[in-house]
CSV table of C-alpha atoms in Angstrom, one decimal:
chain,number,residue,atom,x,y,z
A,1,MET,CA,0.0,0.0,0.0
A,2,TYR,CA,1.5,3.4,-1.0
A,3,ASP,CA,0.5,7.0,-0.7
A,4,ALA,CA,1.6,8.9,-3.9
A,5,GLY,CA,0.2,12.1,-2.4
A,6,ASN,CA,3.3,12.2,-0.1
A,7,ILE,CA,5.8,12.1,-3.0
A,8,SER,CA,7.2,15.5,-4.0
A,9,ILE,CA,9.3,16.4,-7.0
A,10,ARG,CA,12.1,17.4,-4.7
A,11,SER,CA,12.1,13.9,-3.2
A,12,LEU,CA,12.3,12.3,-6.6
A,13,LEU,CA,15.2,14.5,-7.6
A,14,ILE,CA,17.1,13.6,-4.4
A,15,PHE,CA,16.3,9.9,-5.1
A,16,ILE,CA,17.8,10.2,-8.6
A,17,GLU,CA,21.0,11.8,-7.2
A,18,VAL,CA,21.3,9.1,-4.5
A,19,TYR,CA,20.8,6.4,-7.1
A,20,GLU,CA,23.5,7.9,-9.3
A,21,THR,CA,26.1,8.6,-6.6
A,22,GLN,CA,25.2,6.0,-4.0
A,23,ASN,CA,26.4,8.5,-1.4
A,24,PHE,CA,24.2,10.4,1.0
A,25,SER,CA,27.0,12.8,2.0
A,26,LEU,CA,27.8,13.8,-1.6
A,27,VAL,CA,24.1,14.5,-2.3
A,28,ALA,CA,23.8,16.5,0.9
A,29,ARG,CA,26.7,18.8,-0.1
A,30,ARG,CA,25.2,19.3,-3.5
A,31,GLU,CA,21.8,20.2,-2.0
A,32,GLY,CA,23.1,22.2,0.9
A,33,ILE,CA,21.5,20.0,3.5
A,34,SER,CA,22.7,17.4,6.0
A,35,ALA,CA,23.2,13.7,5.2
A,36,SER,CA,20.6,12.9,7.8
A,37,GLN,CA,18.1,15.0,5.9
A,38,VAL,CA,18.9,13.2,2.7
A,39,SER,CA,18.4,9.8,4.5
A,40,ARG,CA,15.1,11.1,5.9
A,41,VAL,CA,13.8,12.1,2.4
A,42,ILE,CA,14.7,8.6,1.1
A,43,GLN,CA,13.0,7.0,4.1
A,44,GLN,CA,9.8,9.1,3.5
A,45,LEU,CA,9.8,8.2,-0.2
A,46,GLU,CA,10.1,4.5,0.7
A,47,ASP,CA,7.3,4.8,3.2
A,48,ALA,CA,5.1,6.5,0.5
A,49,LEU,CA,5.8,3.7,-2.0
A,50,GLY,CA,5.7,0.9,0.5
A,51,GLN,CA,9.0,-0.4,-1.0
A,52,GLN,CA,12.7,-0.4,0.1
A,53,LEU,CA,14.7,1.5,-2.6
A,54,PHE,CA,18.3,1.1,-1.1
A,55,TYR,CA,20.2,-1.4,1.0
A,56,ARG,CA,22.2,0.7,3.5
A,57,ASN,CA,25.3,-0.3,5.5
A,58,THR,CA,28.3,1.6,6.9
A,59,ARG,CA,30.3,1.2,3.6
A,60,ALA,CA,27.7,1.5,0.8
A,61,ILE,CA,24.3,2.4,-0.4
A,62,ILE,CA,23.1,-0.1,-3.0
A,63,PRO,CA,19.8,0.2,-5.0
A,64,THR,CA,17.4,-2.7,-4.5
A,65,GLU,CA,15.4,-4.2,-7.4
A,66,SER,CA,12.6,-1.9,-6.5
A,67,GLY,CA,15.1,1.0,-6.7
A,68,HIS,CA,16.3,-0.1,-10.1
A,69,LEU,CA,12.7,-0.3,-11.3
A,70,PHE,CA,11.6,3.0,-9.8
A,71,ILE,CA,14.5,5.0,-11.2
A,72,HIS,CA,13.0,4.8,-14.7
A,73,TYR,CA,9.7,6.4,-13.5
A,74,ALA,CA,11.5,9.0,-11.4
A,75,ARG,CA,13.6,10.1,-14.4
A,76,ALA,CA,10.6,10.2,-16.7
A,77,ILE,CA,8.7,12.4,-14.2
A,78,ALA,CA,11.6,14.7,-13.6
A,79,GLY,CA,12.1,14.9,-17.4
A,80,ASN,CA,8.5,15.9,-17.9
A,81,VAL,CA,8.7,18.5,-15.2
A,82,GLU,CA,11.8,19.9,-16.9
A,83,ASP,CA,10.1,19.9,-20.3
A,84,ALA,CA,7.1,21.8,-18.8
A,85,ARG,CA,9.4,24.3,-17.1
A,86,ARG,CA,11.3,24.9,-20.4
A,87,GLU,CA,8.1,25.4,-22.3
A,88,LEU,CA,6.7,27.8,-19.7
A,89,ASP,CA,10.0,29.7,-19.9
A,90,GLU,CA,9.7,29.9,-23.6
A,91,ARG,CA,6.1,31.1,-23.4
A,92,ALA,CA,7.3,33.9,-21.0
A,93,ILE,CA,9.6,35.0,-23.8
A,94,GLU,CA,7.4,34.5,-26.9
A,95,PRO,CA,3.6,34.0,-27.1
A,96,SER,CA,2.9,30.5,-28.1
A,97,GLY,CA,0.3,27.7,-27.8
A,98,LEU,CA,-3.5,28.1,-27.7
A,99,ILE,CA,-5.2,31.4,-27.0
A,100,ARG,CA,-9.0,31.3,-26.7
A,101,ILE,CA,-10.8,34.5,-27.6
A,102,ASN,CA,-14.5,35.2,-27.2
A,103,GLY,CA,-16.4,38.2,-28.5
A,104,PRO,CA,-19.8,39.5,-29.5
A,105,VAL,CA,-21.0,38.2,-32.9
A,106,PHE,CA,-21.1,41.3,-35.1
A,107,PHE,CA,-18.3,43.1,-33.4
A,108,GLY,CA,-16.2,40.0,-33.7
A,109,GLN,CA,-16.9,39.6,-37.4
A,110,ARG,CA,-16.2,43.3,-38.1
A,111,HIS,CA,-13.3,44.2,-35.8
A,112,ILE,CA,-11.8,41.1,-34.2
A,113,ALA,CA,-11.6,38.6,-37.0
A,114,PRO,CA,-10.1,41.1,-39.5
A,115,GLY,CA,-7.2,41.6,-37.1
A,116,LEU,CA,-6.3,37.9,-36.8
A,117,PRO,CA,-4.0,37.6,-39.9
A,118,GLY,CA,-1.8,40.4,-38.4
A,119,LEU,CA,-1.8,38.8,-35.0
A,120,SER,CA,-0.7,35.5,-36.5
A,121,GLU,CA,2.0,37.2,-38.5
A,122,ARG,CA,3.3,38.9,-35.4
A,123,TYR,CA,3.1,35.7,-33.2
A,124,PRO,CA,3.5,32.7,-35.5
A,125,ARG,CA,3.6,30.2,-32.6
A,126,LEU,CA,0.2,31.3,-31.3
A,127,ASN,CA,-2.8,29.2,-32.1
A,128,VAL,CA,-6.1,31.1,-32.0
A,129,GLU,CA,-9.6,29.8,-31.1
A,130,LEU,CA,-12.2,32.4,-31.8
A,131,MET,CA,-15.8,31.9,-30.5
A,132,LEU,CA,-18.4,34.5,-31.1
A,133,THR,CA,-21.5,34.8,-29.0
A,134,ASP,CA,-23.7,37.5,-27.4
A,135,ASP,CA,-24.3,35.3,-24.3
A,136,PHE,CA,-22.8,36.1,-21.0
A,137,ILE,CA,-19.3,34.6,-20.5
A,138,ASP,CA,-17.7,34.0,-17.1
A,139,PRO,CA,-13.9,34.1,-17.7
A,140,HIS,CA,-13.4,32.1,-14.5
A,141,LYS,CA,-15.7,29.2,-15.6
A,142,ASP,CA,-15.9,29.2,-19.4
A,143,ALA,CA,-13.1,28.2,-21.8
A,144,ALA,CA,-11.9,31.7,-22.7
A,145,ASP,CA,-8.7,33.6,-22.1
A,146,VAL,CA,-9.7,36.9,-23.5
A,147,ILE,CA,-13.3,38.1,-23.7
A,148,PHE,CA,-14.3,41.1,-25.8
A,149,ARG,CA,-17.4,42.7,-24.4
A,150,ILE,CA,-19.4,46.0,-24.7
A,151,GLY,CA,-21.3,47.5,-21.9
A,152,ALA,CA,-21.1,48.9,-18.4
A,153,LEU,CA,-18.2,47.4,-16.3
A,154,THR,CA,-19.5,46.4,-12.9
A,155,ASP,CA,-18.0,43.0,-12.0
A,156,SER,CA,-14.7,43.3,-10.1
A,157,SER,CA,-14.0,39.5,-10.3
A,158,PHE,CA,-12.1,40.0,-13.5
A,159,HIS,CA,-9.6,42.4,-15.0
A,160,ALA,CA,-10.7,44.7,-17.8
A,161,ARG,CA,-8.7,46.7,-20.4
A,162,ILE,CA,-10.9,49.4,-21.9
A,163,PHE,CA,-10.2,50.2,-25.6
A,164,GLY,CA,-12.7,53.1,-25.7
A,165,GLN,CA,-16.4,53.9,-25.5
A,166,GLN,CA,-19.2,52.9,-27.9
A,167,PHE,CA,-21.3,55.7,-29.3
A,168,TYR,CA,-24.6,55.4,-31.2
A,169,HIS,CA,-25.7,57.1,-34.5
A,170,LEU,CA,-29.2,57.6,-35.8
A,171,ALA,CA,-29.0,57.0,-39.6
A,172,ALA,CA,-31.0,56.4,-42.7
A,173,SER,CA,-30.2,56.0,-46.4
A,174,PRO,CA,-30.3,58.8,-48.9
A,175,ALA,CA,-33.2,57.0,-50.7
A,176,TYR,CA,-35.3,57.0,-47.5
A,177,LEU,CA,-34.6,60.6,-46.8
A,178,ARG,CA,-35.5,61.7,-50.3
A,179,LYS,CA,-38.8,59.9,-50.0
A,180,TYR,CA,-39.7,60.6,-46.4
A,181,GLY,CA,-37.5,63.5,-45.3
A,182,ALA,CA,-35.3,63.7,-42.2
A,183,PRO,CA,-36.8,64.0,-38.7
A,184,SER,CA,-36.4,67.5,-37.3
A,185,GLY,CA,-36.2,66.1,-33.7
A,186,PRO,CA,-36.9,63.0,-31.7
A,187,ASP,CA,-40.6,63.8,-31.4
A,188,ASP,CA,-40.8,63.0,-35.1
A,189,PHE,CA,-39.8,59.3,-34.5
A,190,SER,CA,-43.4,58.3,-34.2
A,191,HIS,CA,-44.0,59.6,-37.8
A,192,HIS,CA,-41.1,57.7,-39.3
A,193,LYS,CA,-40.4,54.1,-40.3
A,194,CYS,CA,-38.1,52.8,-37.6
A,195,LEU,CA,-36.0,49.6,-37.7
A,196,VAL,CA,-35.3,48.3,-34.2
A,197,TYR,CA,-33.0,45.7,-32.9
A,198,ARG,CA,-34.7,43.2,-30.5
A,199,GLY,CA,-32.5,41.3,-28.1
A,200,SER,CA,-33.2,38.8,-25.4
A,201,SER,CA,-34.5,41.6,-23.1
A,202,GLY,CA,-36.9,43.0,-25.8
A,203,PRO,CA,-36.6,45.8,-28.4
A,204,ASN,CA,-33.9,48.5,-27.8
A,205,ARG,CA,-35.0,51.8,-26.4
A,206,TRP,CA,-34.2,54.9,-28.3
A,207,LEU,CA,-32.7,57.5,-25.9
A,208,VAL,CA,-31.8,61.0,-26.9
A,209,ARG,CA,-30.4,64.0,-25.1
A,210,LYS,CA,-28.7,67.3,-25.6
A,211,PRO,CA,-25.0,67.1,-24.6
A,212,GLY,CA,-24.7,67.2,-20.8
A,213,GLU,CA,-28.5,66.8,-20.2
A,214,GLU,CA,-30.6,63.9,-19.0
A,215,TRP,CA,-31.5,61.0,-21.3
A,216,MET,CA,-35.1,61.1,-22.6
A,217,ARG,CA,-36.8,58.0,-24.0
A,218,TYR,CA,-39.0,58.6,-27.1
A,219,PRO,CA,-41.8,56.3,-28.2
A,220,ILE,CA,-41.4,54.5,-31.5
A,221,ALA,CA,-43.7,52.2,-33.4
A,222,PRO,CA,-41.2,49.9,-35.2
A,223,LEU,CA,-41.9,49.0,-38.8
A,224,MET,CA,-39.5,46.1,-38.3
A,225,THR,CA,-37.8,44.4,-35.4
A,226,SER,CA,-35.1,41.8,-35.6
A,227,ASN,CA,-32.5,40.0,-33.5
A,228,ASN,CA,-30.1,40.2,-36.4
A,229,ALA,CA,-28.3,43.6,-36.7
A,230,GLU,CA,-27.0,42.8,-40.2
A,231,THR,CA,-30.6,42.2,-41.4
A,232,LEU,CA,-31.7,45.6,-40.1
A,233,LEU,CA,-28.6,47.2,-41.6
A,234,ILE,CA,-29.4,45.7,-45.0
A,235,ALA,CA,-33.0,46.9,-44.7
A,236,ALA,CA,-31.8,50.5,-43.8
A,237,LEU,CA,-29.4,50.5,-46.8
A,238,GLY,CA,-32.3,49.6,-49.0
A,239,GLY,CA,-34.3,52.6,-47.9
A,240,MET,CA,-36.7,50.8,-45.6
A,241,GLY,CA,-36.3,53.0,-42.5
A,242,ILE,CA,-34.2,54.6,-39.8
A,243,VAL,CA,-31.8,52.6,-37.5
A,244,LEU,CA,-30.0,53.5,-34.2
A,245,PHE,CA,-26.7,51.6,-34.3
A,246,PRO,CA,-23.3,51.7,-32.7
A,247,ASP,CA,-20.5,53.5,-34.4
A,248,TRP,CA,-18.4,50.4,-35.1
A,249,LEU,CA,-21.3,48.9,-37.1
A,250,VAL,CA,-22.2,51.9,-39.3
A,251,SER,CA,-19.0,54.0,-39.5
A,252,GLU,CA,-18.0,52.7,-43.0
A,253,ARG,CA,-21.6,53.3,-44.3
A,254,LEU,CA,-21.6,56.8,-43.0
A,255,GLN,CA,-18.2,57.6,-44.4
A,256,SER,CA,-19.2,56.2,-47.9
A,257,GLY,CA,-22.5,58.1,-47.8
A,258,GLU,CA,-24.6,54.9,-48.0
A,259,LEU,CA,-26.1,56.1,-44.7
A,260,VAL,CA,-26.6,59.6,-43.4
A,261,ALA,CA,-26.3,60.6,-39.8
A,262,LEU,CA,-29.5,62.2,-38.4
A,263,LEU,CA,-29.9,64.8,-35.6
A,264,PRO,CA,-26.1,65.2,-35.4
A,265,ASP,CA,-26.4,67.9,-32.6
A,266,LEU,CA,-28.0,65.4,-30.3
A,267,GLU,CA,-26.6,62.3,-28.5
A,268,CYS,CA,-28.3,59.0,-29.0
A,269,SER,CA,-28.1,55.7,-27.1
A,270,ILE,CA,-30.0,52.6,-26.1
A,271,LYS,CA,-28.8,52.7,-22.4
A,272,THR,CA,-28.1,55.5,-19.9
A,273,GLU,CA,-24.8,54.1,-18.7
A,274,PRO,CA,-21.6,54.5,-20.7
A,275,GLN,CA,-21.0,51.6,-23.0
A,276,ASN,CA,-17.3,50.6,-22.8
A,277,ILE,CA,-15.6,48.4,-25.3
A,278,ALA,CA,-13.2,46.2,-23.3
A,279,ALA,CA,-11.2,43.0,-23.1
A,280,LEU,CA,-11.9,41.0,-20.0
A,281,TYR,CA,-9.6,38.3,-18.5
A,282,PRO,CA,-9.5,36.2,-15.3
A,283,ASN,CA,-8.3,38.0,-12.2
A,284,THR,CA,-5.0,36.2,-11.6
A,285,ARG,CA,-1.7,37.4,-9.9
A,286,HIS,CA,0.3,36.9,-13.1
A,287,THR,CA,-1.4,37.7,-16.4
A,288,PRO,CA,-0.3,35.1,-19.0
A,289,LEU,CA,2.0,36.4,-21.8
A,290,ASN,CA,-0.5,35.2,-24.4
A,291,VAL,CA,-3.3,37.3,-22.9
A,292,ARG,CA,-1.1,40.4,-22.6
A,293,ALA,CA,0.1,40.0,-26.2
A,294,VAL,CA,-3.3,39.7,-27.7
A,295,ILE,CA,-4.8,42.6,-25.7
A,296,ASP,CA,-1.8,44.9,-26.5
A,297,TYR,CA,-2.1,43.9,-30.2
A,298,TYR,CA,-5.8,45.0,-30.3
A,299,VAL,CA,-5.1,48.2,-28.4
A,300,GLU,CA,-2.6,49.1,-31.1
A,301,LEU,CA,-4.9,47.9,-33.9
A,302,PHE,CA,-8.0,49.8,-32.6
A,303,GLY,CA,-6.0,52.9,-32.0
A,304,THR,CA,-6.8,56.1,-30.1
A,305,PRO,CA,-9.4,57.3,-31.0
A,306,LEU,CA,-10.9,54.0,-32.1
A,307,TYR,CA,-10.3,53.7,-35.9
A,308,TRP,CA,-14.0,53.4,-36.8
A,309,GLN,CA,-14.7,56.6,-34.8
A,310,SER,CA,-12.1,58.6,-36.7
A,311,GLU,CA,-13.6,57.4,-39.9
A,312,ILE,CA,-16.9,59.0,-39.2
A,313,GLY,CA,-17.1,62.5,-40.7
A,314,ASN,CA,-19.6,64.8,-42.3
A,315,SER,CA,-20.0,62.5,-45.2
A,316,ALA,CA,-23.4,63.9,-46.0
A,317,ASP,CA,-25.5,66.9,-44.9
A,318,VAL,CA,-29.0,65.9,-43.7
A,319,ARG,CA,-30.2,69.5,-44.3
A,320,ILE,CA,-30.3,68.9,-48.1
A,321,TYR,CA,-33.4,66.6,-47.4
A,322,PRO,CA,-36.8,68.1,-46.6
A,323,GLN,CA,-37.9,67.5,-43.0
A,324,ALA,CA,-40.9,65.3,-42.5
């Protein structure tokens, strides 16, 4: 009967040295301990295994048959530990191995996935697993090393690196505006064809305010709701109605003129709290190099200001369209 739980790596390394030198005193000098401590380590190892590993007398220390058998396993275990230490040291120098990234579906498609070729080129030994979902992910329980999320940061059980803040834009296509005109203010929403995203908690609210003032919710009667933002965007591009979408989703369309920003002097949102774009990772004492490398890469890629926010300019002037 043996108790493997009492066997330490240090005791295995001392056993290997005793086996190779057959001398307690020599091993003691190498380890900086007493010969009696070496003898005690070997005795504890034998007790844990339930086998005698050495014959001892005043002139020699000779391995038993059990000692000859056990040396192969001890060397294999010590070798595996050394290999693991070497690989961990290498990872501390260069990112390598698997990095599991999780992100929201549409943000991931538009701004995380396009950056992966550059990430792979910079760190060729890194293997990437990208999972996209809008569901809540707990970095302490779910299989994810870096989690991109957008929203208010309230949970202190994980670290967060904030890239920037998400802003919303009210927009419609030139075709829609030529046909129906532009709203002169949020009170006109009820007279326009609105395309509204509907999530698990229901349709988004449309909140509007003047800079520095309180948010006001304005009633809308959606012409269309959908849980798929891309579908709503396609409908808006086709002239079906007005959308309220985050900057990272519509910046290219606003820049190209395919969509026109409405009510540019007002701030719009779907929530009253600031919506931060951040990378979350488990709250550990030592952040893994892979995690730091990926987050630093996207900080550089997204830039300051966030590149999709710098793209948004006055691509079109809504005043050329008659008001509804």
